[in-house]
mmCIF file of C-alpha atoms in Angstrom:
data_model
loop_
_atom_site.group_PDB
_atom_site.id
_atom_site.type_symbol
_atom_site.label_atom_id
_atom_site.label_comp_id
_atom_site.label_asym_id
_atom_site.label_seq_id
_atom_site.Cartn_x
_atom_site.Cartn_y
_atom_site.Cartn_z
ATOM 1 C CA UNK A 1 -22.086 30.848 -12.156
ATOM 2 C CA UNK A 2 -23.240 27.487 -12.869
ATOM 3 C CA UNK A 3 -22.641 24.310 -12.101
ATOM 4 C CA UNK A 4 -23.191 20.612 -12.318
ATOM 5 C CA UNK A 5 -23.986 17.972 -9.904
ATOM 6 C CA UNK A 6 -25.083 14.451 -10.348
ATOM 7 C CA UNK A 7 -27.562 13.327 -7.864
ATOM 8 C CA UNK A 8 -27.324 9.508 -9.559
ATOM 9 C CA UNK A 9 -30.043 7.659 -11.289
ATOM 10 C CA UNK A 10 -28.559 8.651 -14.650
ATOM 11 C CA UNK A 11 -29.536 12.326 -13.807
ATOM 12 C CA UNK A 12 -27.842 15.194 -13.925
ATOM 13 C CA UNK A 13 -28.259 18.812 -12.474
ATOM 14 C CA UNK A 14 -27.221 22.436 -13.456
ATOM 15 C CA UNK A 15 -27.516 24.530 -10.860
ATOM 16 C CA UNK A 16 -26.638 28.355 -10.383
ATOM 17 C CA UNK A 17 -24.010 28.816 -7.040
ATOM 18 C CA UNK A 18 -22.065 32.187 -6.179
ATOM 19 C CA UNK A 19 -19.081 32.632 -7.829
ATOM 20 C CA UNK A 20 -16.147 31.337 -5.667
ATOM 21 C CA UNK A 21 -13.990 33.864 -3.712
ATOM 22 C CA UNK A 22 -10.424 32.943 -3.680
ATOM 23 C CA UNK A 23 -8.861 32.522 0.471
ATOM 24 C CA UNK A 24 -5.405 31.916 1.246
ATOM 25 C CA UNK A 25 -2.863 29.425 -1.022
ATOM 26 C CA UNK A 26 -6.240 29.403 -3.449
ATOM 27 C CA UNK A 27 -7.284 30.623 -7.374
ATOM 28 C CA UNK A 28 -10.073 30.948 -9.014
ATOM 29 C CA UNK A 29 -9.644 29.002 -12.742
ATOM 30 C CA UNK A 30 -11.819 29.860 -15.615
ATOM 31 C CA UNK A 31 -13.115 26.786 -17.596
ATOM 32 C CA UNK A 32 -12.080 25.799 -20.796
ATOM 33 C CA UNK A 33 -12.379 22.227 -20.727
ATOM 34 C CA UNK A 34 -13.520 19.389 -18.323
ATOM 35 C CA UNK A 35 -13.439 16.007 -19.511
ATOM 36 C CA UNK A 36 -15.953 13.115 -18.340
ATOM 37 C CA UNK A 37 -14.427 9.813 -16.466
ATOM 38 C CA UNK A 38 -15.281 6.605 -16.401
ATOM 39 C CA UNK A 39 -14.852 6.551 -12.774
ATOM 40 C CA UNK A 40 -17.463 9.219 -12.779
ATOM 41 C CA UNK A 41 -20.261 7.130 -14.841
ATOM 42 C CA UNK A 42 -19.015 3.860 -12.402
ATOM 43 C CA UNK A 43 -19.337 5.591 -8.916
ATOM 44 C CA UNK A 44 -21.649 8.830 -9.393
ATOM 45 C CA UNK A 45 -23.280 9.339 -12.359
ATOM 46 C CA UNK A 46 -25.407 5.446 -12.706
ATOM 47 C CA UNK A 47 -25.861 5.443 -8.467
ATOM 48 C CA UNK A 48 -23.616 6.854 -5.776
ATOM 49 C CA UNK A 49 -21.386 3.592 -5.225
ATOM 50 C CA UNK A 50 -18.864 5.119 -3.508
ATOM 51 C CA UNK A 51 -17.274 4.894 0.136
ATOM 52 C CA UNK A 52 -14.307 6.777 1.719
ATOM 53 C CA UNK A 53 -11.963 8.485 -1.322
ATOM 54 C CA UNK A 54 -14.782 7.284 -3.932
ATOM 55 C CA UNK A 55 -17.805 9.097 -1.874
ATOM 56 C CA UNK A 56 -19.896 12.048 -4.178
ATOM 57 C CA UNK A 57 -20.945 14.860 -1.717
ATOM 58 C CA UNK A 58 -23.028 16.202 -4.010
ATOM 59 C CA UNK A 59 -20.469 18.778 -5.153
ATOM 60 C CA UNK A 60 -19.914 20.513 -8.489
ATOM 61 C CA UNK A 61 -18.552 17.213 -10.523
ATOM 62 C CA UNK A 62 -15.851 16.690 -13.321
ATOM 63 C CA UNK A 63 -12.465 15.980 -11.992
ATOM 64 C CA UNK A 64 -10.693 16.445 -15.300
ATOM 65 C CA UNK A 65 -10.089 20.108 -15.233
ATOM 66 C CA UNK A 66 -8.116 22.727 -17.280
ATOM 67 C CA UNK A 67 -8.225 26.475 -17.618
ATOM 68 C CA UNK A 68 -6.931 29.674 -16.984
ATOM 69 C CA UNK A 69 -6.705 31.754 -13.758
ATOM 70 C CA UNK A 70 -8.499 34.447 -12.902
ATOM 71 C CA UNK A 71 -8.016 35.307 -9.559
ATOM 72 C CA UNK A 72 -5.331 34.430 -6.727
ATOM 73 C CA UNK A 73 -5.665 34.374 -3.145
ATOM 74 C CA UNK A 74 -3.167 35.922 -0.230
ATOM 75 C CA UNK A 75 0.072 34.067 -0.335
ATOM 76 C CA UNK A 76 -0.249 32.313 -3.837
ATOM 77 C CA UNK A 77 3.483 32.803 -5.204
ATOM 78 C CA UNK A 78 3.715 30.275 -7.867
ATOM 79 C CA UNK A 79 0.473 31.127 -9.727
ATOM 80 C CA UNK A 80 -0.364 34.478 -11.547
ATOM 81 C CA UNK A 81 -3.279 35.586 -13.330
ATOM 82 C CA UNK A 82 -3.230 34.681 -16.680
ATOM 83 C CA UNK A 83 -1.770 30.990 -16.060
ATOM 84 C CA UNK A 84 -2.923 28.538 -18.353
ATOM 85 C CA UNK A 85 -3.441 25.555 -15.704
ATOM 86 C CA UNK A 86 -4.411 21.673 -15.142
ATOM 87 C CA UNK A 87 -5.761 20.398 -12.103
ATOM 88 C CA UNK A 88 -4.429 17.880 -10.610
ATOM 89 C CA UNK A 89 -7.863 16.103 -9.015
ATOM 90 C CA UNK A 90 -6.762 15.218 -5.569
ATOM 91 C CA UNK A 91 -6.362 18.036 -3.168
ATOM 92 C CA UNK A 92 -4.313 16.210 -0.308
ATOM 93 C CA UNK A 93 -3.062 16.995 3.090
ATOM 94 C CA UNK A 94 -0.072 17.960 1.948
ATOM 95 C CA UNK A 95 1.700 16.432 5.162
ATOM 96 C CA UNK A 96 1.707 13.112 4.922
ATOM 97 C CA UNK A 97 4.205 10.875 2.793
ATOM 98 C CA UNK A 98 2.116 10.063 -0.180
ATOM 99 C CA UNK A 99 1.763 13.751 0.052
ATOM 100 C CA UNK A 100 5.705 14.862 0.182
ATOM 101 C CA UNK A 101 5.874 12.358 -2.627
ATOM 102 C CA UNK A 102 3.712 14.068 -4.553
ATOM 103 C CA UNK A 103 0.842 10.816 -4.949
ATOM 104 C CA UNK A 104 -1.858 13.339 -3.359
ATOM 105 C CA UNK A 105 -4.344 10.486 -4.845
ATOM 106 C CA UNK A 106 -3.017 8.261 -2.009
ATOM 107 C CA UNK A 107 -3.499 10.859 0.468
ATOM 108 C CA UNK A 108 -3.899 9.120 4.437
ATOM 109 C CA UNK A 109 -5.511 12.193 5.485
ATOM 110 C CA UNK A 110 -9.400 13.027 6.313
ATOM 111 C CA UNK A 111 -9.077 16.081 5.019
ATOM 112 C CA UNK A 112 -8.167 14.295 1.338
ATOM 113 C CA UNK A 113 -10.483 15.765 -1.404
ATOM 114 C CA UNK A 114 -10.970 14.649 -4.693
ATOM 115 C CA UNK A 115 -12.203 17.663 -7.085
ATOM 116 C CA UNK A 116 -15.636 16.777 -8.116
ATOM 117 C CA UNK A 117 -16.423 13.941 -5.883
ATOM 118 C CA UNK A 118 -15.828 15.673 -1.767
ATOM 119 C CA UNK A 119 -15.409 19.555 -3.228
ATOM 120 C CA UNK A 120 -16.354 21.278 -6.513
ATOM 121 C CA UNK A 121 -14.945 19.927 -9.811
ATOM 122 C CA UNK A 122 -14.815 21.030 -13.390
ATOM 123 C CA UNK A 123 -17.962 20.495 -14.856
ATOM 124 C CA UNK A 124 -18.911 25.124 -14.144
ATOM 125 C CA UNK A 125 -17.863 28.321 -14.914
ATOM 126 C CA UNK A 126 -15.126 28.843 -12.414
ATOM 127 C CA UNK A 127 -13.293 26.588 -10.385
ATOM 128 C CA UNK A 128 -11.263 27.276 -6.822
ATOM 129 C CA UNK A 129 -8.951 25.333 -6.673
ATOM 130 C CA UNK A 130 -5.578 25.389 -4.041
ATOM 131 C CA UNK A 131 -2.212 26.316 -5.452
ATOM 132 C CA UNK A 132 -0.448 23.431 -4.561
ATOM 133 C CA UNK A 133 -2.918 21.599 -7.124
ATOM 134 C CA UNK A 134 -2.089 23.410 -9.961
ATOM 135 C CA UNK A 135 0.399 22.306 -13.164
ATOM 136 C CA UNK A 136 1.246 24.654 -15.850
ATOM 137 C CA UNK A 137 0.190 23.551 -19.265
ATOM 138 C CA UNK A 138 2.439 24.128 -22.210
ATOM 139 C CA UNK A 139 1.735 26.295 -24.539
ATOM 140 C CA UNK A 140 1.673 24.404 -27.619
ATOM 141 C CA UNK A 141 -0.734 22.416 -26.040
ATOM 142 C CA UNK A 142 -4.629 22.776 -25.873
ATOM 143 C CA UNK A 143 -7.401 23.405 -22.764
ATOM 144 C CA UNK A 144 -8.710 19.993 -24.113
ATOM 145 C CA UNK A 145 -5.117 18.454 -24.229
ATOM 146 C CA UNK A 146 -4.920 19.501 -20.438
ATOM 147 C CA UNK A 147 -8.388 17.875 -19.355
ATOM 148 C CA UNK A 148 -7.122 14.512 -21.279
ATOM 149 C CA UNK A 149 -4.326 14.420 -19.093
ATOM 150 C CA UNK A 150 -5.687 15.454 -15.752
ATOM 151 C CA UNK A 151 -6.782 11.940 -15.116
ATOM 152 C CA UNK A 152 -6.812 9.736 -17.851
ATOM 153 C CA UNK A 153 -3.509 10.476 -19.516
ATOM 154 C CA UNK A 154 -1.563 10.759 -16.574
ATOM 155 C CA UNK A 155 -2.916 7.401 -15.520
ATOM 156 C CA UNK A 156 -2.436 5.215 -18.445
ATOM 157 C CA UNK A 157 1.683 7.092 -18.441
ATOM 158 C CA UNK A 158 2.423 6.236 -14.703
ATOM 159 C CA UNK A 159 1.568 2.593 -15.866
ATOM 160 C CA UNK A 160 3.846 2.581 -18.683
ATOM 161 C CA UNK A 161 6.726 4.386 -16.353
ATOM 162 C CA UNK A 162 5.684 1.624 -13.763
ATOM 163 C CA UNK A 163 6.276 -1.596 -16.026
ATOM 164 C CA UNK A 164 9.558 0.922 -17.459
ATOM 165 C CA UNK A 165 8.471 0.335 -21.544
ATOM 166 C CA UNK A 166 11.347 0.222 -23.368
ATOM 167 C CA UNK A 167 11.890 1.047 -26.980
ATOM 168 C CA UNK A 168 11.528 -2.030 -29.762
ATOM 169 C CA UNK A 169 8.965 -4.344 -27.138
ATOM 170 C CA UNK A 170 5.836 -5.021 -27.708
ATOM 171 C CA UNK A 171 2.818 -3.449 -25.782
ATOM 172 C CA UNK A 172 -0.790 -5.214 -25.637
ATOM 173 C CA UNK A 173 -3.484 -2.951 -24.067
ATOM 174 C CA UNK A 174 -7.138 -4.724 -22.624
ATOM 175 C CA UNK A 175 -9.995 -2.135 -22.977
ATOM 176 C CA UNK A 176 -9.808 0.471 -25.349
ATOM 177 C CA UNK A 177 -11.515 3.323 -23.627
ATOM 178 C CA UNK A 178 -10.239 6.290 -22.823
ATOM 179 C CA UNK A 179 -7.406 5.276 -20.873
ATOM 180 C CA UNK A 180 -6.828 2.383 -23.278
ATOM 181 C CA UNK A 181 -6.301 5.113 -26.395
ATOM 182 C CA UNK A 182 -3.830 6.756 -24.371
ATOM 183 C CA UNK A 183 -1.779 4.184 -23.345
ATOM 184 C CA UNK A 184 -1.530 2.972 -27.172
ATOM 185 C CA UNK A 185 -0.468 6.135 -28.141
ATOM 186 C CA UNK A 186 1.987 6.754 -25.549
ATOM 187 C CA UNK A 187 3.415 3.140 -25.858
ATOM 188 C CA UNK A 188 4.125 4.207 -29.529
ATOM 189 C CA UNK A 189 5.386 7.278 -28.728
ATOM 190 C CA UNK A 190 7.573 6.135 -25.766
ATOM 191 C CA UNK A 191 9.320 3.587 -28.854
ATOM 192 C CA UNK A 192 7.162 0.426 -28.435
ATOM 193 C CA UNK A 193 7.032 -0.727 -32.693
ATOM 194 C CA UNK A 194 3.571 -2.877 -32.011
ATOM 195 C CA UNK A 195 0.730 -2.047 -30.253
ATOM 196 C CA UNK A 196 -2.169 -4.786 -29.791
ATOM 197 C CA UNK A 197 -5.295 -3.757 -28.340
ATOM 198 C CA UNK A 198 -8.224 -5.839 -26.975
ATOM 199 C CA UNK A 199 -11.870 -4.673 -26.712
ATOM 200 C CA UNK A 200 -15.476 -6.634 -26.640
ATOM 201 C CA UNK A 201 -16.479 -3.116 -28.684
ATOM 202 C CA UNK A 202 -16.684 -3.269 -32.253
ATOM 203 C CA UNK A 203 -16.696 0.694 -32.190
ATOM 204 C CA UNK A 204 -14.280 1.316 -30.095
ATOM 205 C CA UNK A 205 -11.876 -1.385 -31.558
ATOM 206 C CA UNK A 206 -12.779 0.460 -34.821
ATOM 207 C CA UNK A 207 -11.624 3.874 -33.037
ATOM 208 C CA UNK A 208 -8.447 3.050 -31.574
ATOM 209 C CA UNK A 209 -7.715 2.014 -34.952
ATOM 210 C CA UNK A 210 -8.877 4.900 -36.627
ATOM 211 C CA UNK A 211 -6.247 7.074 -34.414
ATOM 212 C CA UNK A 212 -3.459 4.852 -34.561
ATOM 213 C CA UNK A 213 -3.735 4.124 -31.055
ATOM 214 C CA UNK A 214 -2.917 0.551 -31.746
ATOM 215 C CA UNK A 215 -1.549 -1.182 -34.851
ATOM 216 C CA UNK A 216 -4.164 -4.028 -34.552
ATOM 217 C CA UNK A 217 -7.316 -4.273 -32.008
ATOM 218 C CA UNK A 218 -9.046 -7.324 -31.872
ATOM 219 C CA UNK A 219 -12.004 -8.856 -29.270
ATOM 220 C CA UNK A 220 -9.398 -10.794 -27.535
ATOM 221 C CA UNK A 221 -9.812 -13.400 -24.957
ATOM 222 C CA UNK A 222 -8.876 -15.230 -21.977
ATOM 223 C CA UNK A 223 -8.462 -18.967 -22.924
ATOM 224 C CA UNK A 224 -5.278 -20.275 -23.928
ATOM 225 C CA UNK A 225 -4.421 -21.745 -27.359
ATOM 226 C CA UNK A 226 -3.864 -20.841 -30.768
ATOM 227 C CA UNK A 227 -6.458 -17.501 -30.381
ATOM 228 C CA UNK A 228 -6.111 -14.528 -32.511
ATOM 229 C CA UNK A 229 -3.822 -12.904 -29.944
ATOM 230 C CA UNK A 230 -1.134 -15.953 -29.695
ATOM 231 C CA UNK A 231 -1.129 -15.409 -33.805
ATOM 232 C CA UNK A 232 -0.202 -11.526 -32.977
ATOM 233 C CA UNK A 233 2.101 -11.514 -30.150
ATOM 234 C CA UNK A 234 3.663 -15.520 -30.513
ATOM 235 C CA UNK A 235 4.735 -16.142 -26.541
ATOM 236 C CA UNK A 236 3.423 -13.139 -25.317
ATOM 237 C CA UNK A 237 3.991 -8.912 -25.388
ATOM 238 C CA UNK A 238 6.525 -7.665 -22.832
ATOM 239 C CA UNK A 239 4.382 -5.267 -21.491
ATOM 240 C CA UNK A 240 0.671 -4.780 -20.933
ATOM 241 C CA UNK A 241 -1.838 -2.847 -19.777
ATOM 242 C CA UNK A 242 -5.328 -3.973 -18.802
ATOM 243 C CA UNK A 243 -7.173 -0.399 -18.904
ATOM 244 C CA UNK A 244 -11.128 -2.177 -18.996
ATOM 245 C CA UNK A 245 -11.206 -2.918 -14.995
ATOM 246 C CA UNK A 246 -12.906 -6.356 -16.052
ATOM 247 C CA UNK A 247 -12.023 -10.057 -14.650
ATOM 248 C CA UNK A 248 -11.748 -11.266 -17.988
ATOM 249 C CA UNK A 249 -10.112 -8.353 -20.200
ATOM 250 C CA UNK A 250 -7.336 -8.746 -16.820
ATOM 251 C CA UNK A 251 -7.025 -12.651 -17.249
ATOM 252 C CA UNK A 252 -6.294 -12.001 -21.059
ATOM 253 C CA UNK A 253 -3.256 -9.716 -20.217
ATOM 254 C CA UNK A 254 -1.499 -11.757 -17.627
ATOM 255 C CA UNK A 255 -1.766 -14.651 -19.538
ATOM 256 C CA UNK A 256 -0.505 -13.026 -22.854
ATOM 257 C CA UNK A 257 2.194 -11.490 -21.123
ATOM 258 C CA UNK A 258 5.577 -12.830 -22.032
ATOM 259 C CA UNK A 259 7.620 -15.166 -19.444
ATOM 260 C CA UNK A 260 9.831 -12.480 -17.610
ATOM 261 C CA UNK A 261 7.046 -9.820 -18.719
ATOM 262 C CA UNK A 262 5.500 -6.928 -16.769
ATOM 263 C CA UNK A 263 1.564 -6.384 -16.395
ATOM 264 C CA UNK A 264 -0.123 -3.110 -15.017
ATOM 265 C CA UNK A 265 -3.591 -3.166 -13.998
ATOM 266 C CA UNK A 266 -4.907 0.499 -13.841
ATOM 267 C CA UNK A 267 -9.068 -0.214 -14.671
ATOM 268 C CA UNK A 268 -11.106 -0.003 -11.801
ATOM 269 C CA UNK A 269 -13.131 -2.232 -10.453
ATOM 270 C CA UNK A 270 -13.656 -6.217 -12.069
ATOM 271 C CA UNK A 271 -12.839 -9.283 -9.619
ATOM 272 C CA UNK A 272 -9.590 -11.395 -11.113
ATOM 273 C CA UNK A 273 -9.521 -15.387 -10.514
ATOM 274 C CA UNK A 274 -6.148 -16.426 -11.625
ATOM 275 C CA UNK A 275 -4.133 -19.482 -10.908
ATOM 276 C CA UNK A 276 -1.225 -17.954 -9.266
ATOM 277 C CA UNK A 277 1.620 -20.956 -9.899
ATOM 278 C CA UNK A 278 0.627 -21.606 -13.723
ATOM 279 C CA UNK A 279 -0.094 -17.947 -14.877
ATOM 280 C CA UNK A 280 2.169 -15.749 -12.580
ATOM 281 C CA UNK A 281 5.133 -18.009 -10.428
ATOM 282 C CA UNK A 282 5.962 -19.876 -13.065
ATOM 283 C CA UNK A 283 6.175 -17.775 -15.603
ATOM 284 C CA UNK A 284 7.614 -15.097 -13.191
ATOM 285 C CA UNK A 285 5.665 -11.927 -14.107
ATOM 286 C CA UNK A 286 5.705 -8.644 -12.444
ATOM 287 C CA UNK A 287 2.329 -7.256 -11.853
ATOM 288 C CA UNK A 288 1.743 -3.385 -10.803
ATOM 289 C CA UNK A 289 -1.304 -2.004 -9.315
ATOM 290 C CA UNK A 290 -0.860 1.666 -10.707
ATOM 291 C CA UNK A 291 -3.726 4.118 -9.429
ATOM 292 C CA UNK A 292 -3.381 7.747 -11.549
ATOM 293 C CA UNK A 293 0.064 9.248 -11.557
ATOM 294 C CA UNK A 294 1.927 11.867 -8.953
ATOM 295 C CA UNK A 295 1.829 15.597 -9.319
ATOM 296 C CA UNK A 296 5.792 15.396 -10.660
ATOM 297 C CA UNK A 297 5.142 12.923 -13.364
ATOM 298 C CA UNK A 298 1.905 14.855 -14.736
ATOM 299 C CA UNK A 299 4.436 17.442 -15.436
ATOM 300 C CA UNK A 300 6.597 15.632 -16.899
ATOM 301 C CA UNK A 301 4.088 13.973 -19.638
ATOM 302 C CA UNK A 302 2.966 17.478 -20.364
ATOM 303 C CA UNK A 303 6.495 18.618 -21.556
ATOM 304 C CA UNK A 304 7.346 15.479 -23.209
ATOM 305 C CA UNK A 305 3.473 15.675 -24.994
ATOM 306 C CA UNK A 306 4.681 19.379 -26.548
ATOM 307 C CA UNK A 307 8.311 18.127 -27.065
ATOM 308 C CA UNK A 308 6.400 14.794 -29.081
ATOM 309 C CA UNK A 309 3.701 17.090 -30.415
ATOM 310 C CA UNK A 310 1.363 14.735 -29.190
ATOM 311 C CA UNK A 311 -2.299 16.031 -28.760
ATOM 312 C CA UNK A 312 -4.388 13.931 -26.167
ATOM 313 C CA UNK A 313 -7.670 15.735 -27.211
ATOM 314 C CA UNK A 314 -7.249 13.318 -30.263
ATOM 315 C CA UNK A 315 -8.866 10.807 -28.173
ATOM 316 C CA UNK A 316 -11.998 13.424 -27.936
ATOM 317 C CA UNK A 317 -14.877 12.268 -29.975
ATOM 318 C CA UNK A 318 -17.552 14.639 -28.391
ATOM 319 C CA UNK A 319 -17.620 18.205 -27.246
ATOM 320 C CA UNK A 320 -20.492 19.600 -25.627
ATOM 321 C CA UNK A 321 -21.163 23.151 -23.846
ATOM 322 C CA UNK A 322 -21.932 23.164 -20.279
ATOM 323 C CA UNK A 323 -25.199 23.606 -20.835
ATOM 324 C CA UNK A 324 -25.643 20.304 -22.629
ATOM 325 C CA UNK A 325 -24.024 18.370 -20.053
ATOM 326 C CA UNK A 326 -26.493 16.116 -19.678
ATOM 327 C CA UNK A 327 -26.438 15.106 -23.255
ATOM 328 C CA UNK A 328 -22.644 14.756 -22.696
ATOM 329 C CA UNK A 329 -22.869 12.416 -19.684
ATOM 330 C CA UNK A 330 -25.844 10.162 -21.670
ATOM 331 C CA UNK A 331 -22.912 9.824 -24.950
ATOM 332 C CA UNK A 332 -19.947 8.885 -22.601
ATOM 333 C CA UNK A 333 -22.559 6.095 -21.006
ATOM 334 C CA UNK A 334 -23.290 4.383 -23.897
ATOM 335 C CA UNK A 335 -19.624 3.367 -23.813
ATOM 336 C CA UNK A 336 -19.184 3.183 -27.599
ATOM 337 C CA UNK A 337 -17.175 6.627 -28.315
ATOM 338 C CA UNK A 338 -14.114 8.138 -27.029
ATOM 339 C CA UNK A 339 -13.618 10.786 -24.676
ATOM 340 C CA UNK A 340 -16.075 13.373 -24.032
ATOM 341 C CA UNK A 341 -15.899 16.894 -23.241
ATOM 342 C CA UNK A 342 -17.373 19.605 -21.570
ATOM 343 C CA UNK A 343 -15.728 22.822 -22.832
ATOM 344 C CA UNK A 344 -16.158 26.726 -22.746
ATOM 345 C CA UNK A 345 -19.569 28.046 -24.464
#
């Protein structure tokens, strides 16, 4: 079969490998789509960055897999052949409490493995992956719906669980990537009636429009005053998101969120100066850290996206066959598009 790897330097690698063999709790899972992260370009793709759970071991990448099973191991009971599937990208230990409750992604354990960064992700063919790492996907749904959600989906609805979005507030999202698009669409969907977004993009402020992800997006800032998102939001939004993993795009949601409000930061990366007393004590905000989502609450957006009829492949801008994947990772670099996809020839 083959596969991709990403040796860094903007580079990128298809490679033929032996088809995988499938051992005990494991199953091999057929390919149909494997969506590209921005973790990925961050850590791997631009230069190997990476220490302990963010290290590339020059493995098959993509850890945004869905597909169907092909093959099962000894001892697989949940799983049959036939199974339309999402990975969930952390395999964990399976034994230790982030484990038993189900946050494999916080896995304590050396022998934590993140599906295309410490064993062999999406981006081929055929994928083993271990039972325990599987989620059915709904039928109503699509191979490209499941990718969207193996990550970047799943992420941007933990945060909205975490900060517990209620019906009639309003919702301001920073960055309006991937992860941004979905959490504007699943604020809206989840009952919030106005959706700001934020991005320094012109296209991509353009695009979240475009899909409804927000009801406004504008290039937002972090200074106080009379700026165009006081004028939308008045003292603040009850929720936000900051989805860019930038200092600044972070400042501008704490300080529009409303007295009493609650802030998750889920982007990556970005160092945050805040005054603690003026922007956080005294206007006594709640601020999560929210890193992807547990195996139980993956499931849980999956039936709720077929019961809403909600199709995260909306957010999809670019498909590409396997074979092009190196035109695919070049368009989701230049960081003016949606998501992009690798999916079946």
């Amino acid at each position: 079969m083959r596969g991709v790897y990403l040796p860094g330097g903007r580079r990128v690698d298809i490679r033929d490998v032996p088809d995988p063999e499938p051992g005990r709790g494991q199953v091999v899972v057929e390919m149909r789509a494997s969506t590209i992260c921005g973790s990925d370009l961050r850590a791997i793709y631009r230069e190997h960055l990476g220490e302990g759970p963010e290290a590339y071991q020059d493995v098959i990448g993509g850890h945004e897999p869905c597909g169907q099973v092909v093959a099962v191991g000894a001892e697989v009971e949940r799983i049959r052949v036939g199974d339309r599937v999402v990975v969930y990208h952390i395999s964990g230990c399976g034994q230790c409490d982030e484990c038993h409750r189900g946050y494999q992604i916080s896995c304590t354990s050396p022998r934590r493995a993140a599906y295309g960064w410490q064993r062999d992700g999406g981006h081929a063919d055929l994928l083993l992956a271990e039972e325990r790492d599987l989620v059915p996907l709904p039928d109503s749904l699509t191979f490209l719906d499941g990718a969207c959600v193996a990550c970047g989906f799943a992420t941007a609805y933990e945060a909205l669980c975490r900060v517990a979005v209620q019906g009639g507030e309003q919702v301001l999202i920073t960055g309006l990537g991937p992860v941004g698009l979905a959490a504007g669409m699943l604020a809206s969907a989840m009952g919030s009636p106005w959706v700001v977004g934020t991005d320094p993009s012109p296209d991509r402020r353009a695009l979240a429009r475009d899909l409804g992800a927000v009801d406004v997006a504008v290039e937002g800032a972090a200074d106080e005053g009379d700026d165009e998102l006081h004028d939308l939001l008045g003292d603040g939004a009850e929720v936000t998101v900051d989805c860019s993993g930038a200092g600044v795009a972070q400042l501008t949601a704490l300080r529009h969120t409303r007295r009493h409000g609650r802030c998750a930061l889920v982007g990556e990366g970005g160092t945050l100066t805040v005054d603690v007393s003026e922007v956080l004590i005294h206007r006594q905000l709640t601020v999560h850290g929210s890193w992807v989502a547990p195996t139980w609450r993956m499931t849980e957006l999956l039936e709720r996206l077929a019961r809403w009829d909600l199709h995260p492949e909306r957010v999809v801008t670019d498909r590409f066959a396997l074979a092009d994947a190196a035109r695919a990772y070049e368009v989701a670099d230049g960081g003016a598009r949606g998501k992009v996809g690798i999916v079946r020839d």
